[in-house]
Amino acid sequence: GHMCLAGGEASRELEARWAVQRAVVSVWETHYAQAATVARDAIARLQALPPERRATFSARLQAAHAWDALAEASYYLGPESSAEPAYRRELAILEALAAEKPDDPLARRELVRVRWALEEAGLPYRVESTPFRTREQRISRSSQSTVSSTRAA
């Protein structure tokens, strides 16, 4: 659910999201130095949000996008290895989001994309996969809850 945010808090969150989008667009436009500066600003703005707002799925996804813009800008500004810390931060955020919501297509897509970027940069990463039995149990619990909610209706 959405929380009602105080005016100043809502404004700070919107400014942080706007900074993320400006950083992403700067990368697309190949303005890498500007993208790096704006991405750092976006990261600082997101980190300055109150802890309960910073911890939301949406805010953490925004942080991953900001780290991605910084990584991409760093990669193209060179040397390529300078992108590694930002890619690693992005990867950690996205792995946590995918673990929390394993069926969320957005988190999974972003995770695949950052792994591809790390591979392209020649930077190794380790994939933590969900054991098959755990996936089977999750599917089983999911179908049981569907059956029980159908019976309740």
mmCIF file of C-alpha atoms in Angstrom:
data_model
loop_
_atom_site.group_PDB
_atom_site.id
_atom_site.type_symbol
_atom_site.label_atom_id
_atom_site.label_comp_id
_atom_site.label_asym_id
_atom_site.label_seq_id
_atom_site.Cartn_x
_atom_site.Cartn_y
_atom_site.Cartn_z
ATOM 1 C CA GLY A 1 0.000 0.000 0.000
ATOM 2 C CA HIS A 2 0.959 3.625 -0.421
ATOM 3 C CA MET A 3 1.710 5.735 2.609
ATOM 4 C CA CYS A 4 0.676 9.341 2.816
ATOM 5 C CA LEU A 5 3.928 11.279 2.813
ATOM 6 C CA ALA A 6 4.456 14.653 4.416
ATOM 7 C CA GLY A 7 4.949 17.392 1.816
ATOM 8 C CA GLY A 8 8.697 17.799 2.312
ATOM 9 C CA GLU A 9 9.294 14.046 2.419
ATOM 10 C CA ALA A 10 7.283 13.455 -0.761
ATOM 11 C CA SER A 11 9.176 16.267 -2.459
ATOM 12 C CA ARG A 12 12.563 14.770 -1.449
ATOM 13 C CA GLU A 13 11.530 11.364 -2.768
ATOM 14 C CA LEU A 14 10.344 12.840 -6.071
ATOM 15 C CA GLU A 15 13.595 14.818 -6.396
ATOM 16 C CA ALA A 16 15.572 11.600 -5.847
ATOM 17 C CA ARG A 17 13.539 9.748 -8.495
ATOM 18 C CA TRP A 18 13.941 12.667 -10.902
ATOM 19 C CA ALA A 19 17.714 12.616 -10.368
ATOM 20 C CA VAL A 20 17.769 8.868 -11.143
ATOM 21 C CA GLN A 21 15.875 9.447 -14.385
ATOM 22 C CA ARG A 22 18.190 12.330 -15.385
ATOM 23 C CA ALA A 23 21.209 10.083 -14.792
ATOM 24 C CA VAL A 24 19.706 7.284 -16.909
ATOM 25 C CA VAL A 25 18.891 9.687 -19.749
ATOM 26 C CA SER A 26 22.400 11.174 -19.586
ATOM 27 C CA VAL A 27 23.849 7.689 -20.101
ATOM 28 C CA TRP A 28 21.535 7.125 -23.081
ATOM 29 C CA GLU A 29 22.647 10.456 -24.522
ATOM 30 C CA THR A 30 26.319 9.425 -24.019
ATOM 31 C CA HIS A 31 26.948 12.360 -21.652
ATOM 32 C CA TYR A 32 28.914 10.104 -19.301
ATOM 33 C CA ALA A 33 30.602 12.708 -17.082
ATOM 34 C CA GLN A 34 27.223 14.371 -16.483
ATOM 35 C CA ALA A 35 25.608 10.962 -15.913
ATOM 36 C CA ALA A 36 28.193 10.064 -13.264
ATOM 37 C CA THR A 37 27.670 13.369 -11.430
ATOM 38 C CA VAL A 38 23.876 13.134 -11.539
ATOM 39 C CA ALA A 39 23.931 9.429 -10.544
ATOM 40 C CA ARG A 40 26.054 10.240 -7.474
ATOM 41 C CA ASP A 41 23.573 12.999 -6.604
ATOM 42 C CA ALA A 42 20.655 10.581 -7.033
ATOM 43 C CA ILE A 43 22.354 8.007 -4.791
ATOM 44 C CA ALA A 44 22.969 10.656 -2.113
ATOM 45 C CA ARG A 45 19.334 11.821 -2.337
ATOM 46 C CA LEU A 46 18.041 8.252 -2.014
ATOM 47 C CA GLN A 47 20.346 7.568 0.943
ATOM 48 C CA ALA A 48 19.063 10.746 2.634
ATOM 49 C CA LEU A 49 15.461 9.491 2.618
ATOM 50 C CA PRO A 50 14.029 8.324 5.951
ATOM 51 C CA PRO A 51 14.947 4.669 6.636
ATOM 52 C CA GLU A 52 11.364 3.410 6.188
ATOM 53 C CA ARG A 53 11.178 5.011 2.713
ATOM 54 C CA ARG A 54 14.701 3.911 1.749
ATOM 55 C CA ALA A 55 13.774 0.303 2.604
ATOM 56 C CA THR A 56 10.804 0.078 0.215
ATOM 57 C CA PHE A 57 11.053 -2.160 -2.842
ATOM 58 C CA SER A 58 10.487 0.856 -5.091
ATOM 59 C CA ALA A 59 13.209 3.011 -3.487
ATOM 60 C CA ARG A 60 15.714 0.155 -3.600
ATOM 61 C CA LEU A 61 14.892 -0.438 -7.274
ATOM 62 C CA GLN A 62 15.510 3.281 -7.884
ATOM 63 C CA ALA A 63 18.848 2.939 -6.068
ATOM 64 C CA ALA A 64 19.760 0.011 -8.340
ATOM 65 C CA HIS A 65 18.985 2.186 -11.380
ATOM 66 C CA ALA A 66 21.153 5.003 -9.988
ATOM 67 C CA TRP A 67 24.057 2.603 -9.341
ATOM 68 C CA ASP A 68 23.573 1.235 -12.860
ATOM 69 C CA ALA A 69 23.805 4.718 -14.388
ATOM 70 C CA LEU A 70 26.989 5.350 -12.382
ATOM 71 C CA ALA A 71 28.419 1.971 -13.457
ATOM 72 C CA GLU A 72 27.617 2.554 -17.124
ATOM 73 C CA ALA A 73 29.071 6.071 -17.054
ATOM 74 C CA SER A 74 32.213 4.811 -15.282
ATOM 75 C CA TYR A 75 32.566 1.962 -17.783
ATOM 76 C CA TYR A 76 32.487 4.312 -20.778
ATOM 77 C CA LEU A 77 34.626 7.017 -19.151
ATOM 78 C CA GLY A 78 37.193 4.317 -18.382
ATOM 79 C CA PRO A 79 39.007 2.428 -17.371
ATOM 80 C CA GLU A 80 36.352 -0.289 -17.649
ATOM 81 C CA SER A 81 37.365 -1.730 -14.266
ATOM 82 C CA SER A 82 36.298 1.545 -12.589
ATOM 83 C CA ALA A 83 32.682 0.435 -13.135
ATOM 84 C CA GLU A 84 33.048 -2.655 -10.942
ATOM 85 C CA PRO A 85 32.158 -1.137 -7.515
ATOM 86 C CA ALA A 86 28.941 0.424 -8.853
ATOM 87 C CA TYR A 87 27.958 -2.752 -10.730
ATOM 88 C CA ARG A 88 28.580 -4.755 -7.534
ATOM 89 C CA ARG A 89 26.342 -2.431 -5.485
ATOM 90 C CA GLU A 90 23.624 -2.692 -8.122
ATOM 91 C CA LEU A 91 23.982 -6.482 -8.221
ATOM 92 C CA ALA A 92 23.672 -6.758 -4.418
ATOM 93 C CA ILE A 93 20.513 -4.626 -4.376
ATOM 94 C CA LEU A 94 18.903 -6.570 -7.229
ATOM 95 C CA GLU A 95 19.807 -9.971 -5.758
ATOM 96 C CA ALA A 96 18.135 -8.934 -2.490
ATOM 97 C CA LEU A 97 15.021 -7.701 -4.340
ATOM 98 C CA ALA A 98 14.836 -10.894 -6.435
ATOM 99 C CA ALA A 99 15.209 -13.007 -3.277
ATOM 100 C CA GLU A 100 12.350 -11.111 -1.600
ATOM 101 C CA LYS A 101 10.080 -11.275 -4.640
ATOM 102 C CA PRO A 102 11.334 -14.205 -6.748
ATOM 103 C CA ASP A 103 8.351 -14.008 -9.099
ATOM 104 C CA ASP A 104 8.668 -10.268 -9.775
ATOM 105 C CA PRO A 105 9.517 -9.943 -13.489
ATOM 106 C CA LEU A 106 11.053 -6.476 -13.143
ATOM 107 C CA ALA A 107 13.557 -7.494 -10.462
ATOM 108 C CA ARG A 108 14.480 -10.621 -12.418
ATOM 109 C CA ARG A 109 14.927 -8.698 -15.698
ATOM 110 C CA GLU A 110 17.147 -6.098 -14.039
ATOM 111 C CA LEU A 111 19.183 -8.858 -12.400
ATOM 112 C CA VAL A 112 19.793 -10.554 -15.752
ATOM 113 C CA ARG A 113 20.781 -7.208 -17.264
ATOM 114 C CA VAL A 114 23.371 -6.366 -14.580
ATOM 115 C CA ARG A 115 24.868 -9.854 -14.815
ATOM 116 C CA TRP A 116 25.171 -9.374 -18.574
ATOM 117 C CA ALA A 117 26.877 -5.999 -17.992
ATOM 118 C CA LEU A 118 29.351 -7.576 -15.564
ATOM 119 C CA GLU A 119 30.074 -10.305 -18.097
ATOM 120 C CA GLU A 120 30.601 -7.744 -20.875
ATOM 121 C CA ALA A 121 33.025 -5.870 -18.637
ATOM 122 C CA GLY A 122 34.905 -9.115 -17.962
ATOM 123 C CA LEU A 123 34.020 -9.011 -14.266
ATOM 124 C CA PRO A 124 33.170 -12.334 -12.633
ATOM 125 C CA TYR A 125 30.025 -12.848 -10.551
ATOM 126 C CA ARG A 126 28.508 -15.787 -8.736
ATOM 127 C CA VAL A 127 24.906 -16.828 -9.243
ATOM 128 C CA GLU A 128 23.065 -17.963 -6.150
ATOM 129 C CA SER A 129 20.253 -20.102 -7.426
ATOM 130 C CA THR A 130 17.257 -21.284 -5.481
ATOM 131 C CA PRO A 131 17.502 -25.036 -4.880
ATOM 132 C CA PHE A 132 14.872 -26.929 -6.838
ATOM 133 C CA ARG A 133 13.272 -28.333 -3.678
ATOM 134 C CA THR A 134 12.776 -24.793 -2.319
ATOM 135 C CA ARG A 135 11.131 -23.709 -5.589
ATOM 136 C CA GLU A 136 8.943 -26.820 -5.496
ATOM 137 C CA GLN A 137 7.882 -26.011 -1.908
ATOM 138 C CA ARG A 138 7.076 -22.405 -2.873
ATOM 139 C CA ILE A 139 4.950 -23.591 -5.802
ATOM 140 C CA SER A 140 3.244 -26.138 -3.574
ATOM 141 C CA ARG A 141 2.460 -23.509 -0.897
ATOM 142 C CA SER A 142 1.224 -21.133 -3.585
ATOM 143 C CA SER A 143 -1.146 -23.698 -5.084
ATOM 144 C CA GLN A 144 -2.356 -24.729 -1.598
ATOM 145 C CA SER A 145 -3.241 -21.138 -0.764
ATOM 146 C CA THR A 146 -5.096 -20.871 -4.073
ATOM 147 C CA VAL A 147 -7.025 -24.057 -3.304
ATOM 148 C CA SER A 148 -7.865 -22.918 0.246
ATOM 149 C CA SER A 149 -8.973 -19.468 -0.936
ATOM 150 C CA THR A 150 -11.121 -21.130 -3.627
ATOM 151 C CA ARG A 151 -12.732 -23.349 -1.001
ATOM 152 C CA ALA A 152 -13.392 -20.369 1.242
ATOM 153 C CA ALA A 153 -15.261 -18.568 -1.538
#
